[in-house]
């Protein structure tokens, strides 16, 4: 399992992913689940993945290999003219990888499935955010649905729903995401540190900041401890239930 979030802000995009993969409590590993392609002045695209590790690594490797082969640029993520077509390329690549492991073509076994968040901007249009399903279809974020989660989403969603504001700065958004991830990590062993985070400012066409946050990061510890204390304080401030007896 994993946990990844892509979020749209008025200022741009912020994405965050964990790095834990496991096949049981005694077999835990770390793998990067975020991949980024940058063409300064032209485009920045980032994918985050959740699901079967072999499937997601094969998909990212295919996309990356095609981006580095000038003689085979037609399917390249650097060649597509729009974010919609980039989403279609990622979706088709994911579907092809899944079907290659399946017994019945596109009817892939659930064990090979994966989901993807694609975020970025290509010159000539606004930044866009997509959620791509293993079947090869996808949906786009909007003002009604300004962020996407994949993986173990349920524990970290309540704070996002309550506190998200499109006018947030990148620093404020990262703080919110760290609370969401901390809540998830505490509730589920299949999500874990370190966390990868990247920001992208609209029309910059370059990566804003790209950071890995380790478990012993001082700021993360302040967020984790402070959020726990704030919850206890908030609970104590609420009126007690009055039993009818």
CSV table of N, CA and C in Angstrom, one decimal, residues 155-241:
chain,number,residue,atom,x,y,z
A,155,UNK,N,-7.6,7.7,5.9
A,155,UNK,CA,-7.2,8.3,7.2
A,155,UNK,C,-6.8,9.7,7.1
A,156,UNK,N,-6.2,10.1,5.9
A,156,UNK,CA,-5.7,11.5,5.7
A,156,UNK,C,-6.7,12.4,5.0
A,157,UNK,N,-7.9,11.9,4.6
A,157,UNK,CA,-8.8,12.7,3.9
A,157,UNK,C,-9.5,13.7,4.7
A,158,UNK,N,-10.0,13.4,6.0
A,158,UNK,CA,-10.8,14.4,6.7
A,158,UNK,C,-10.1,15.7,6.9
A,159,UNK,N,-8.8,15.8,7.2
A,159,UNK,CA,-8.1,17.0,7.4
A,159,UNK,C,-8.1,17.8,6.1
A,160,UNK,N,-7.9,17.1,5.0
A,160,UNK,CA,-7.8,17.8,3.7
A,160,UNK,C,-9.2,18.4,3.4
A,161,UNK,N,-10.2,17.7,3.6
A,161,UNK,CA,-11.6,18.2,3.3
A,161,UNK,C,-11.9,19.4,4.2
A,162,UNK,N,-11.5,19.4,5.4
A,162,UNK,CA,-11.9,20.5,6.3
A,162,UNK,C,-11.0,21.7,6.2
A,163,UNK,N,-9.7,21.5,5.8
A,163,UNK,CA,-8.8,22.6,5.9
A,163,UNK,C,-8.3,23.2,4.6
A,164,UNK,N,-8.5,22.5,3.5
A,164,UNK,CA,-8.0,22.9,2.2
A,164,UNK,C,-8.6,24.3,1.8
A,165,UNK,N,-7.7,25.1,1.3
A,165,UNK,CA,-8.1,26.4,0.8
A,165,UNK,C,-7.2,26.7,-0.5
A,166,UNK,N,-7.8,27.0,-1.6
A,166,UNK,CA,-7.0,27.2,-2.8
A,166,UNK,C,-6.1,28.4,-2.7
A,167,UNK,N,-6.3,29.3,-1.8
A,167,UNK,CA,-5.5,30.4,-1.6
A,167,UNK,C,-4.2,30.2,-0.8
A,168,UNK,N,-4.1,28.9,-0.3
A,168,UNK,CA,-2.9,28.6,0.5
A,168,UNK,C,-1.6,28.8,-0.3
A,169,UNK,N,-0.6,29.2,0.5
A,169,UNK,CA,0.8,29.2,0.0
A,169,UNK,C,1.3,27.8,-0.1
A,170,UNK,N,2.4,27.6,-0.8
A,170,UNK,CA,3.0,26.3,-0.8
A,170,UNK,C,3.3,25.8,0.6
A,171,UNK,N,3.9,26.6,1.4
A,171,UNK,CA,4.3,26.2,2.8
A,171,UNK,C,3.1,25.8,3.6
A,172,UNK,N,2.0,26.5,3.4
A,172,UNK,CA,0.8,26.2,4.2
A,172,UNK,C,0.2,24.8,3.7
A,173,UNK,N,0.3,24.6,2.3
A,173,UNK,CA,-0.2,23.4,1.8
A,173,UNK,C,0.6,22.2,2.2
A,174,UNK,N,1.9,22.4,2.3
A,174,UNK,CA,2.8,21.3,2.7
A,174,UNK,C,2.5,21.0,4.2
A,175,UNK,N,2.3,22.0,5.0
A,175,UNK,CA,1.9,21.7,6.4
A,175,UNK,C,0.7,20.9,6.5
A,176,UNK,N,-0.3,21.3,5.7
A,176,UNK,CA,-1.6,20.5,5.7
A,176,UNK,C,-1.4,19.1,5.2
A,177,UNK,N,-0.6,18.9,4.2
A,177,UNK,CA,-0.3,17.5,3.7
A,177,UNK,C,0.5,16.7,4.7
A,178,UNK,N,1.4,17.3,5.4
A,178,UNK,CA,2.1,16.6,6.5
A,178,UNK,C,1.2,16.1,7.6
A,179,UNK,N,0.2,16.9,8.0
A,179,UNK,CA,-0.8,16.5,8.9
A,179,UNK,C,-1.5,15.3,8.4
A,180,UNK,N,-1.9,15.3,7.1
A,180,UNK,CA,-2.7,14.3,6.5
A,180,UNK,C,-1.8,13.0,6.5
A,181,UNK,N,-0.6,13.1,6.1
A,181,UNK,CA,0.3,11.9,6.0
A,181,UNK,C,0.6,11.4,7.4
A,182,UNK,N,0.8,12.3,8.4
A,182,UNK,CA,1.1,11.8,9.8
A,182,UNK,C,-0.1,11.0,10.3
A,183,UNK,N,-1.3,11.5,10.0
A,183,UNK,CA,-2.5,10.7,10.5
A,183,UNK,C,-2.6,9.4,9.8
A,184,UNK,N,-2.2,9.3,8.6
A,184,UNK,CA,-2.2,8.0,7.8
A,184,UNK,C,-1.1,7.1,8.3
A,185,UNK,N,0.1,7.6,8.5
A,185,UNK,CA,1.2,6.8,9.0
A,185,UNK,C,0.9,6.2,10.4
A,186,UNK,N,0.2,7.0,11.2
A,186,UNK,CA,-0.1,6.5,12.6
A,186,UNK,C,-1.2,5.4,12.6
A,187,UNK,N,-2.0,5.4,11.5
A,187,UNK,CA,-3.1,4.5,11.5
A,187,UNK,C,-2.8,3.2,10.6
A,188,UNK,N,-1.8,3.3,9.8
A,188,UNK,CA,-1.6,2.2,8.9
A,188,UNK,C,-0.1,1.9,8.7
A,189,UNK,N,0.4,0.7,9.0
A,189,UNK,CA,1.8,0.4,8.9
A,189,UNK,C,2.3,0.3,7.4
A,190,UNK,N,1.3,0.2,6.5
A,190,UNK,CA,1.7,0.1,5.1
A,190,UNK,C,2.1,1.4,4.4
A,191,UNK,N,2.0,2.5,5.2
A,191,UNK,CA,2.4,3.9,4.7
A,191,UNK,C,3.5,4.3,5.7
A,192,UNK,N,4.6,4.8,5.1
A,192,UNK,CA,5.7,5.2,6.0
A,192,UNK,C,6.7,6.2,5.4
A,193,UNK,N,7.5,6.7,6.2
A,193,UNK,CA,8.6,7.7,5.8
A,193,UNK,C,9.7,7.0,5.0
A,194,UNK,N,10.5,7.8,4.3
A,194,UNK,CA,10.4,9.2,4.1
A,194,UNK,C,9.3,9.6,3.1
A,195,UNK,N,9.1,10.9,3.1
A,195,UNK,CA,8.1,11.5,2.2
A,195,UNK,C,8.7,12.4,1.1
A,196,UNK,N,8.3,12.2,-0.1
A,196,UNK,CA,8.8,13.1,-1.2
A,196,UNK,C,7.7,14.2,-1.5
A,197,UNK,N,8.2,15.4,-1.6
A,197,UNK,CA,7.3,16.5,-1.9
A,197,UNK,C,7.9,17.4,-3.0
A,198,UNK,N,7.0,17.9,-3.9
A,198,UNK,CA,7.4,18.8,-5.0
A,198,UNK,C,6.4,19.8,-5.1
A,199,UNK,N,6.8,21.1,-5.4
A,199,UNK,CA,5.9,22.2,-5.7
A,199,UNK,C,6.2,22.7,-7.1
A,200,UNK,N,5.1,23.2,-7.8
A,200,UNK,CA,5.2,23.7,-9.1
A,200,UNK,C,4.4,25.0,-9.2
A,201,UNK,N,5.1,26.1,-9.5
A,201,UNK,CA,4.4,27.4,-9.6
A,201,UNK,C,3.9,27.6,-11.1
A,202,UNK,N,2.6,28.0,-11.2
A,202,UNK,CA,2.0,28.2,-12.5
A,202,UNK,C,2.8,29.1,-13.4
A,203,UNK,N,3.0,28.7,-14.7
A,203,UNK,CA,3.7,29.4,-15.7
A,203,UNK,C,5.2,29.5,-15.5
A,204,UNK,N,5.7,28.8,-14.5
A,204,UNK,CA,7.2,28.8,-14.3
A,204,UNK,C,7.9,27.9,-15.2
A,205,UNK,N,7.2,26.8,-15.6
A,205,UNK,CA,7.8,25.7,-16.4
A,205,UNK,C,9.2,25.2,-15.9
A,206,UNK,N,9.2,25.1,-14.6
A,206,UNK,CA,10.4,24.5,-14.0
A,206,UNK,C,10.0,24.0,-12.6
A,207,UNK,N,10.6,23.0,-12.1
A,207,UNK,CA,10.3,22.5,-10.8
A,207,UNK,C,10.6,23.6,-9.7
A,208,UNK,N,9.6,23.8,-8.8
A,208,UNK,CA,9.8,24.8,-7.8
A,208,UNK,C,10.7,24.3,-6.7
A,209,UNK,N,10.3,23.4,-5.9
A,209,UNK,CA,11.1,22.7,-4.9
A,209,UNK,C,10.9,21.3,-4.9
A,210,UNK,N,11.9,20.5,-4.6
A,210,UNK,CA,11.7,19.0,-4.6
A,210,UNK,C,12.6,18.5,-3.4
A,211,UNK,N,11.8,18.0,-2.4
A,211,UNK,CA,12.5,17.7,-1.1
A,211,UNK,C,12.0,16.3,-0.6
A,212,UNK,N,13.0,15.6,0.1
A,212,UNK,CA,12.6,14.4,0.8
A,212,UNK,C,12.6,14.6,2.3
A,213,UNK,N,11.5,14.3,3.0
A,213,UNK,CA,11.4,14.5,4.4
A,213,UNK,C,11.5,13.2,5.1
A,214,UNK,N,12.6,13.1,5.9
A,214,UNK,CA,12.9,11.9,6.6
A,214,UNK,C,12.1,11.9,8.0
A,215,UNK,N,12.1,10.7,8.6
A,215,UNK,CA,11.3,10.5,9.8
A,215,UNK,C,11.8,11.4,10.9
A,216,UNK,N,13.1,11.7,10.9
A,216,UNK,CA,13.7,12.5,12.0
A,216,UNK,C,13.7,14.0,11.7
A,217,UNK,N,13.1,14.3,10.6
A,217,UNK,CA,13.0,15.8,10.3
A,217,UNK,C,12.4,16.6,11.4
A,218,UNK,N,13.1,17.6,11.8
A,218,UNK,CA,12.6,18.4,13.0
A,218,UNK,C,11.3,19.0,12.8
A,219,UNK,N,11.0,19.6,11.6
A,219,UNK,CA,9.8,20.2,11.3
A,219,UNK,C,8.6,19.2,11.3
A,220,UNK,N,8.9,18.0,10.7
A,220,UNK,CA,7.8,17.0,10.7
A,220,UNK,C,7.5,16.5,12.1
A,221,UNK,N,8.5,16.4,13.0
A,221,UNK,CA,8.2,16.0,14.4
A,221,UNK,C,7.4,17.1,15.1
A,222,UNK,N,7.7,18.4,14.8
A,222,UNK,CA,6.9,19.4,15.4
A,222,UNK,C,5.4,19.3,14.9
A,223,UNK,N,5.2,19.1,13.7
A,223,UNK,CA,3.9,18.9,13.1
A,223,UNK,C,3.2,17.7,13.8
A,224,UNK,N,3.9,16.6,13.8
A,224,UNK,CA,3.3,15.4,14.4
A,224,UNK,C,2.9,15.6,15.8
A,225,UNK,N,3.8,16.0,16.6
A,225,UNK,CA,3.5,16.2,18.1
A,225,UNK,C,2.5,17.3,18.3
A,226,UNK,N,2.7,18.4,17.5
A,226,UNK,CA,1.7,19.5,17.7
A,226,UNK,C,0.3,19.2,17.3
A,227,UNK,N,0.2,18.4,16.3
A,227,UNK,CA,-1.2,18.0,15.9
A,227,UNK,C,-1.8,17.1,16.9
A,228,UNK,N,-1.1,16.2,17.4
A,228,UNK,CA,-1.6,15.3,18.5
A,228,UNK,C,-2.1,16.1,19.7
A,229,UNK,N,-1.3,17.1,20.1
A,229,UNK,CA,-1.6,17.9,21.3
A,229,UNK,C,-2.8,18.8,21.0
A,230,UNK,N,-2.9,19.3,19.7
A,230,UNK,CA,-4.0,20.2,19.4
A,230,UNK,C,-5.3,19.4,19.4
A,231,UNK,N,-5.3,18.2,18.9
A,231,UNK,CA,-6.5,17.4,18.9
A,231,UNK,C,-7.0,17.1,20.3
A,232,UNK,N,-6.0,16.8,21.2
A,232,UNK,CA,-6.4,16.6,22.6
A,232,UNK,C,-7.0,17.8,23.2
A,233,UNK,N,-6.4,19.0,23.0
A,233,UNK,CA,-6.9,20.3,23.5
A,233,UNK,C,-8.3,20.6,22.9
A,234,UNK,N,-8.5,20.3,21.6
A,234,UNK,CA,-9.8,20.6,21.0
A,234,UNK,C,-10.8,19.6,21.6
A,235,UNK,N,-10.5,18.4,21.9
A,235,UNK,CA,-11.4,17.4,22.4
A,235,UNK,C,-11.8,17.9,23.8
A,236,UNK,N,-10.9,18.3,24.6
A,236,UNK,CA,-11.1,18.7,26.0
A,236,UNK,C,-12.0,19.9,26.0
A,237,UNK,N,-11.9,20.8,25.0
A,237,UNK,CA,-12.7,22.0,25.0
A,237,UNK,C,-14.2,21.8,24.6
A,238,UNK,N,-14.5,20.6,24.1
A,238,UNK,CA,-15.9,20.3,23.7
A,238,UNK,C,-16.7,19.9,24.9
A,239,UNK,N,-18.0,20.2,24.9
A,239,UNK,CA,-18.8,19.8,26.1
A,239,UNK,C,-18.9,18.3,26.2
A,240,UNK,N,-19.0,17.8,27.4
A,240,UNK,CA,-19.1,16.4,27.6
A,240,UNK,C,-20.5,15.9,27.3
A,241,UNK,N,-20.7,14.7,26.9
A,241,UNK,CA,-22.0,14.1,26.6
A,241,UNK,C,-22.7,14.0,28.0
